Coordinates of C-alpha atoms and ligand atoms in Angstrom, one line a residue:
M1 CA -13.4 5.0 18.3
L2 CA -10.8 3.6 16.7
N3 CA -7.0 5.1 17.6
L4 CA -6.0 5.3 14.0
A5 CA -2.3 4.7 13.6
K6 CA -0.7 8.8 13.2
R7 CA 2.6 7.7 12.1
P8 CA 2.6 7.4 8.3
P9 CA 3.2 3.5 7.8
L10 CA 6.2 1.9 5.9
V11 CA 5.2 -1.0 3.5
L12 CA 7.9 -3.7 3.3
K13 CA 8.0 -5.7 0.1
L14 CA 9.9 -9.6 0.8
G15 CA 11.1 -10.8 -2.5
T16 CA 11.1 -14.7 -2.5
S17 CA 15.0 -14.5 -3.2
V18 CA 15.1 -12.9 0.3
L19 CA 12.7 -15.2 1.9
T20 CA 14.2 -18.5 0.6
D21 CA 17.6 -17.2 1.2
G22 CA 18.5 -18.0 -2.7
T23 CA 17.7 -21.6 -2.0
R24 CA 14.5 -23.9 -2.9
K25 CA 13.2 -23.8 0.0
L26 CA 11.8 -20.7 2.5
A27 CA 14.3 -20.4 4.9
R28 CA 12.6 -19.2 8.4
R29 CA 16.0 -18.4 10.3
S30 CA 16.2 -15.5 7.0
I31 CA 12.4 -14.8 7.5
L32 CA 12.8 -14.8 11.4
E33 CA 15.4 -12.6 11.0
I34 CA 13.6 -9.6 9.2
V35 CA 10.1 -10.2 11.3
R36 CA 12.5 -9.6 14.2
Q37 CA 13.2 -6.0 12.8
V38 CA 9.9 -5.5 11.9
A39 CA 8.6 -6.4 15.4
H40 CA 11.5 -3.7 16.9
L41 CA 9.8 -1.0 14.3
H42 CA 6.4 -1.9 15.4
D43 CA 7.3 -1.6 19.1
Q44 CA 8.5 1.6 18.6
G45 CA 4.5 2.6 17.2
Q46 CA 5.9 2.5 13.4
P47 CA 3.1 0.6 11.6
V48 CA 4.4 -1.7 8.9
V49 CA 2.8 -3.4 6.2
V50 CA 4.6 -6.2 4.8
V51 CA 4.2 -7.4 0.8
S52 CA 5.4 -11.0 0.7
S53 CA 6.0 -13.0 -2.2
G54 CA 6.9 -16.5 -1.2
A55 CA 3.5 -18.6 -2.2
I56 CA 4.7 -20.3 -5.2
A57 CA 7.9 -21.3 -3.5
A58 CA 6.3 -23.0 -0.4
G59 CA 3.6 -24.3 -2.7
R60 CA 6.6 -26.1 -4.6
E61 CA 8.2 -27.0 -1.6
A62 CA 5.3 -28.7 -0.3
L63 CA 4.5 -30.8 -3.2
A64 CA 8.2 -31.7 -3.8
Y65 CA 9.2 -29.8 -6.7
P66 CA 6.8 -30.8 -9.1
A67 CA 7.2 -30.8 -12.9
L68 CA 4.8 -28.0 -14.2
D69 CA 4.6 -26.2 -17.7
R70 CA 5.1 -22.3 -16.8
S71 CA 1.0 -22.0 -17.5
L72 CA -0.8 -19.4 -15.0
P73 CA -2.9 -22.3 -13.7
G74 CA 0.2 -24.0 -12.5
K75 CA 1.6 -21.3 -10.6
Q76 CA -2.0 -20.4 -9.1
M77 CA -2.0 -24.2 -8.4
L78 CA 1.3 -23.7 -6.1
S79 CA 0.2 -20.5 -4.7
A80 CA -3.1 -21.8 -3.4
V81 CA -0.7 -24.8 -1.9
G82 CA 1.6 -22.4 -0.5
Q83 CA -0.3 -19.1 0.5
G84 CA -1.1 -20.8 3.8
R85 CA 1.8 -22.5 4.7
L86 CA 3.4 -19.2 4.3
F87 CA 1.6 -17.2 6.3
Q88 CA 1.6 -19.8 8.8
I89 CA 5.2 -19.4 8.9
Y90 CA 4.2 -15.0 9.8
T91 CA 1.9 -16.0 12.1
E92 CA 4.6 -18.2 14.1
L93 CA 7.1 -15.9 13.9
F94 CA 5.6 -12.6 14.7
G95 CA 3.8 -14.6 17.5
I96 CA 7.3 -15.2 18.9
F97 CA 7.1 -11.0 19.5
G98 CA 3.4 -10.9 20.9
I99 CA 2.4 -9.4 17.1
T100 CA -0.8 -10.5 15.6
V101 CA -0.9 -10.8 11.6
G102 CA -3.7 -10.5 9.3
Q103 CA -3.6 -11.8 5.6
V104 CA -4.7 -9.6 2.8
L105 CA -4.7 -11.1 -0.8
L106 CA -5.3 -8.6 -3.6
T107 CA -5.5 -8.2 -7.1
R108 CA -5.1 -5.0 -9.4
G109 CA -8.5 -5.5 -10.1
D110 CA -9.6 -4.5 -6.6
L111 CA -7.6 -1.6 -6.9
N112 CA -8.9 -0.1 -9.9
N113 CA -12.4 -0.4 -8.9
R114 CA -13.3 2.6 -6.4
V115 CA -15.2 0.8 -3.9
G116 CA -12.5 -2.0 -3.9
Y117 CA -9.9 0.4 -3.4
L118 CA -11.7 2.3 -0.4
N119 CA -12.4 -1.0 1.6
A120 CA -8.9 -2.5 1.2
R121 CA -7.5 1.2 2.4
D122 CA -10.3 1.2 4.9
T123 CA -9.4 -2.8 6.1
L124 CA -5.9 -2.0 6.3
Q125 CA -6.2 1.2 8.1
T126 CA -8.4 -0.8 10.5
L127 CA -5.7 -3.6 10.8
L128 CA -2.8 -0.9 11.7
A129 CA -5.2 0.5 14.4
Y130 CA -5.5 -2.5 15.7
R131 CA -2.1 -3.0 15.6
V132 CA -1.9 -5.9 13.6
V133 CA 0.9 -6.4 10.9
P134 CA -0.7 -6.7 7.5
I135 CA 0.7 -9.5 5.6
I136 CA -0.3 -8.5 1.6
N137 CA 0.3 -10.7 -1.2
E138 CA -1.3 -11.2 -4.9
N139 CA -4.2 -13.2 -4.8
D140 CA -3.0 -15.6 -7.2
T141 CA -6.0 -18.1 -7.2
V142 CA -8.2 -15.8 -8.9
A143 CA -6.0 -13.3 -10.7
T144 CA -6.5 -13.4 -14.6
E145 CA -4.3 -12.0 -16.8
E146 CA -6.3 -8.9 -17.2
I147 CA -6.7 -8.3 -13.7
R148 CA -3.0 -9.1 -12.2
V149 CA -0.6 -7.0 -10.9
G150 CA 2.1 -9.7 -11.8
D151 CA 4.4 -8.8 -9.6
N152 CA 4.8 -7.8 -6.0
D153 CA 7.2 -5.1 -6.4
N154 CA 4.4 -3.3 -8.3
L155 CA 1.7 -4.2 -6.0
S156 CA 3.8 -2.9 -3.1
A157 CA 4.2 0.1 -4.7
L158 CA 0.1 0.4 -5.5
V159 CA -0.1 -0.5 -1.7
A160 CA 2.0 2.2 -0.6
N161 CA -0.2 4.9 -2.6
L162 CA -3.1 3.2 -0.9
I163 CA -2.3 3.9 2.3
D164 CA -0.2 7.1 1.8
A165 CA 2.9 5.4 3.3
E166 CA 6.1 7.5 3.7
L167 CA 8.5 4.8 2.6
L168 CA 8.7 1.7 0.7
I169 CA 11.3 -0.8 1.1
L170 CA 12.3 -3.5 -1.3
L171 CA 14.1 -6.0 -0.1
T172 CA 16.0 -8.2 -2.2
D173 CA 19.2 -10.3 -2.9
Q174 CA 20.8 -7.5 -4.5
L175 CA 22.6 -4.8 -2.3
G176 CA 20.8 -2.3 -4.7
L177 CA 21.2 -0.6 -8.6
F178 CA 24.5 -0.6 -10.0
D179 CA 25.8 1.7 -12.8
A180 CA 26.8 -1.7 -14.5
D181 CA 25.7 -5.5 -13.9
P182 CA 27.7 -6.5 -10.6
R183 CA 27.9 -10.0 -11.8
T184 CA 29.5 -9.0 -15.2
H185 CA 31.3 -6.0 -14.4
P186 CA 33.1 -6.5 -10.7
D187 CA 34.5 -3.0 -10.7
A188 CA 30.3 -1.6 -10.8
T189 CA 29.3 0.6 -8.3
L190 CA 26.6 1.1 -6.3
I191 CA 24.1 4.0 -6.7
P192 CA 23.3 5.3 -3.8
Y193 CA 20.4 8.0 -4.8
V194 CA 18.5 8.3 -7.6
E195 CA 16.8 12.1 -7.7
R196 CA 15.1 11.1 -10.9
I197 CA 14.4 8.0 -12.9
D198 CA 15.1 9.1 -16.4
E199 CA 16.2 6.9 -19.7
R200 CA 19.8 6.4 -18.3
I201 CA 18.6 4.6 -14.8
W202 CA 16.1 2.3 -16.8
A203 CA 18.9 1.4 -19.3
L204 CA 20.8 0.2 -16.0
A205 CA 18.0 -1.9 -15.3
G206 CA 17.9 -3.8 -18.4
G207 CA 17.8 -7.6 -18.2
T208 CA 18.6 -8.1 -14.7
T209 CA 16.3 -11.1 -13.1
S210 CA 17.2 -12.4 -9.4
G211 CA 16.5 -15.9 -10.0
L212 CA 13.1 -17.7 -8.2
G213 CA 11.1 -14.6 -8.1
T214 CA 9.3 -13.2 -10.8
G215 CA 10.7 -9.1 -10.9
G216 CA 13.9 -8.3 -11.6
M217 CA 15.4 -4.9 -11.0
I218 CA 12.9 -3.6 -13.7
T219 CA 9.9 -4.2 -12.0
K220 CA 11.9 -2.7 -8.9
L221 CA 12.5 0.7 -10.8
Q222 CA 8.9 0.3 -12.1
A223 CA 7.8 0.3 -8.3
A224 CA 9.9 3.1 -7.4
Q225 CA 8.7 5.2 -10.1
L226 CA 5.1 4.5 -9.1
A227 CA 5.6 5.2 -5.5
T228 CA 8.2 8.2 -5.7
R229 CA 5.0 9.9 -8.0
S230 CA 2.7 9.3 -5.1
G231 CA 5.5 11.0 -2.5
T232 CA 6.7 8.0 -1.0
T233 CA 10.6 7.6 -0.7
T234 CA 11.5 4.4 -2.0
V235 CA 14.6 1.9 -1.0
I236 CA 15.9 -1.1 -3.0
A237 CA 18.4 -2.8 -0.4
A238 CA 19.6 -6.4 0.4
G239 CA 18.0 -8.5 2.8
K240 CA 20.8 -9.8 4.3
L241 CA 22.5 -6.6 5.8
P242 CA 22.2 -7.2 9.4
N243 CA 19.4 -4.6 10.4
A244 CA 19.2 -3.4 7.3
L245 CA 15.3 -2.8 7.7
I246 CA 15.5 -0.8 11.3
E247 CA 18.6 1.4 10.1
I248 CA 16.8 2.5 6.9
A249 CA 13.7 3.2 8.8
A250 CA 16.0 5.3 11.1
G251 CA 17.3 7.1 7.8
K252 CA 20.1 5.7 7.2
R253 CA 21.7 5.8 3.5
I254 CA 21.5 1.7 2.4
G255 CA 21.2 0.9 -0.8
T256 CA 19.9 2.7 -3.2
T257 CA 17.4 5.4 -2.4
F258 CA 14.4 7.0 -4.5
A259 CA 13.8 10.8 -4.0
T260 CA 9.7 11.4 -3.8
Q261 CA 9.1 13.4 -7.2
T262 CA 5.9 15.0 -5.4
S263 CA 4.6 15.4 -1.8
R264 CA 2.0 12.8 -0.4
R265 CA -0.5 15.8 -0.1
E266 CA -0.1 16.9 -3.6
S267 CA -0.1 13.3 -5.0
R268 CA -3.8 12.8 -3.1
K269 CA -4.8 16.0 -4.3
R270 CA -4.1 14.8 -8.0
W271 CA -6.2 11.7 -7.5
V272 CA -8.9 13.4 -6.0
L273 CA -9.3 15.8 -8.9
A274 CA -8.3 13.3 -11.0
E275 CA -12.1 12.5 -12.1
K276 CA -15.0 14.7 -13.0
P277 CA -17.8 15.0 -9.9
I278 CA -20.7 13.3 -10.0
G279 CA -22.9 14.7 -7.4
E280 CA -23.1 17.2 -4.7
L281 CA -23.4 17.6 -1.0
V282 CA -25.0 20.9 0.0
V283 CA -23.6 21.5 3.8
D284 CA -24.8 24.1 6.6
D285 CA -22.5 26.9 7.7
G286 CA -20.9 25.4 10.6
A287 CA -19.4 22.9 8.3
A288 CA -18.7 25.3 5.8
Q289 CA -16.5 26.5 8.4
R290 CA -14.9 23.7 9.4
L291 CA -13.8 22.6 5.8
R292 CA -12.8 25.8 5.2
E293 CA -11.0 27.1 8.5
N294 CA -9.8 23.7 10.0
G295 CA -9.1 21.5 6.9
A296 CA -11.5 18.9 8.7
S297 CA -13.2 16.0 7.2
L298 CA -17.0 16.2 6.5
L299 CA -19.3 15.0 8.7
A300 CA -23.1 13.7 8.7
V301 CA -24.3 16.2 10.7
G302 CA -23.3 19.0 8.7
V303 CA -25.1 17.6 5.7
R304 CA -28.1 19.4 4.7
A305 CA -28.7 18.0 1.0
V306 CA -27.9 15.7 -1.4
R307 CA -27.8 16.2 -5.3
G308 CA -27.3 13.7 -7.7
S309 CA -27.2 9.6 -7.3
F310 CA -23.6 8.4 -6.9
E311 CA -22.0 5.2 -5.4
R312 CA -19.3 5.2 -2.4
G313 CA -16.2 6.2 -3.6
A314 CA -17.5 8.7 -6.1
P315 CA -16.2 12.2 -6.5
V316 CA -18.6 14.7 -5.5
Q317 CA -18.6 18.4 -4.6
V318 CA -19.3 20.1 -1.8
A319 CA -21.2 23.5 -1.4
D320 CA -22.6 25.8 1.2
L321 CA -26.0 27.1 1.8
T322 CA -25.7 29.8 -1.1
N323 CA -24.1 27.5 -3.5
R324 CA -20.7 28.3 -3.3
L325 CA -18.3 25.5 -4.0
I326 CA -16.3 25.1 -0.8
A327 CA -14.3 21.8 -1.9
V328 CA -14.1 18.6 -3.8
G329 CA -13.5 15.1 -2.3
I330 CA -14.3 11.5 -2.6
V331 CA -17.2 10.2 -0.7
S332 CA -17.5 7.1 2.1
Y333 CA -21.1 6.6 1.8
G334 CA -23.5 6.7 -1.8
S335 CA -26.0 9.1 -2.2
A336 CA -29.0 6.8 -0.6
E337 CA -26.7 6.3 2.4
I338 CA -26.2 10.1 2.8
S339 CA -29.9 11.1 2.2
Q340 CA -30.6 9.0 5.3
L341 CA -27.8 10.5 7.4
L342 CA -28.6 14.1 7.1
G343 CA -27.8 15.8 10.4
V344 CA -27.4 12.3 11.8
H345 CA -24.4 12.7 14.2
S346 CA -21.5 10.5 13.1
T347 CA -21.7 8.0 16.5
K348 CA -25.1 7.1 15.2
I349 CA -24.8 6.1 11.8
A350 CA -24.7 1.9 12.4
N351 CA -28.2 2.9 14.2
V352 CA -29.4 4.5 11.1
L353 CA -27.8 2.2 8.4
G354 CA -27.2 -1.0 10.1
Y355 CA -23.6 -0.5 9.3
S356 CA -21.3 1.8 9.4
Y357 CA -17.6 2.8 7.3
G358 CA -16.7 5.4 9.5
E359 CA -17.3 8.4 11.0
E360 CA -16.3 10.6 7.8
I361 CA -19.3 11.2 5.1
I362 CA -15.7 12.6 3.4
H363 CA -12.4 11.8 5.1
R364 CA -10.4 15.2 5.3
N365 CA -7.5 13.1 3.5
D366 CA -9.9 12.6 0.4
L367 CA -11.0 16.1 0.3
V368 CA -9.2 19.0 -1.4
L369 CA -10.5 22.7 -1.1
V370 CA -11.2 25.1 -3.6
P371 CA -10.0 28.5 -3.0
Ligands
LIG1 N1 2.7 -13.5 -5.4 C1 3.8 -14.7 -6.1 C2 4.3 -15.4 -4.7 O1 3.4 -15.3 -3.7 C3 5.0 -13.6 -5.9 C4 5.3 -12.6 -7.3 C5 6.7 -12.0 -7.0 O2 7.4 -12.6 -6.7 O3 6.6 -10.6 -7.3 O4 4.9 -16.4 -4.8

């Protein structure tokens, strides 16, 4: 079976301004410097997921800066031209360190949909289990206004939530959040730590934009809010500082750190409990005991009956043979599949179904015990 990465992953978001070093071209040297740091963390066993902008900038460079209007199809065209080139650079630069990268393109639509959410999560976790560094960007080519995240700051926070990241680092061309705009107020000072993102903090971000990228300080704060609410500590720092990434990952205060507003566990619990269960699984005494006492995952071997009709990703109740409610969880398999898997050993799932979404019917991370 897979040797799933045990350390909670770290999400690193690289803005266009970091990748171009403020120029009109992708700056390989600056990218290499960051890749070197990611490789260092990776070699220490720290799983890292990269969310990278830069596709549009790469496309613009490849087409020699065409005069385009600001319409979405124009940007999508640039992104389509640039994404492959951007990924090629990562492939080469990570290759120097013997690291394989995997390209993941997502939209908000994929993550809002439960099956899409689970599929994206499982793919990312499998990439990490195989020690591949995922390089994520928004799937600009297919993203229409309704399903776009629109900026990679917010996308990186959604990804952090998706994979239960401990830390989200947004590297940008600014040192962090200041108590006034440093470009107009030379005496502005950096705010090293934000306990809560309140009105005062929002006001500080007003109107800050950073050159070529989509996001300014506002979208970074939105990302910090989203991530810290799901239990991920968030740091905004300058990509240019030597060893910034390694030092932040080691716990050194660089840039602005945003405190978590809840634990990751609490946040997952809320996620699981957010929806009304639409089905039920009845489990045998052994499974009931393992769930109650060890907080184990629910395996097919202990499931006796399925009630209701539901898809993979649905919230369901888990009850024991006396009909007592044990837990609520998000299933990795739909009701039709589970009906075929009753009492089946986890290693035999693929033999029965012809495919497998993993060994668990409900993974322990997606299970909340009912007292
Ligand atoms: N997806 C866009 C790109 O790769 C960037 C979006 C952003 O900068 O936030 O160019």
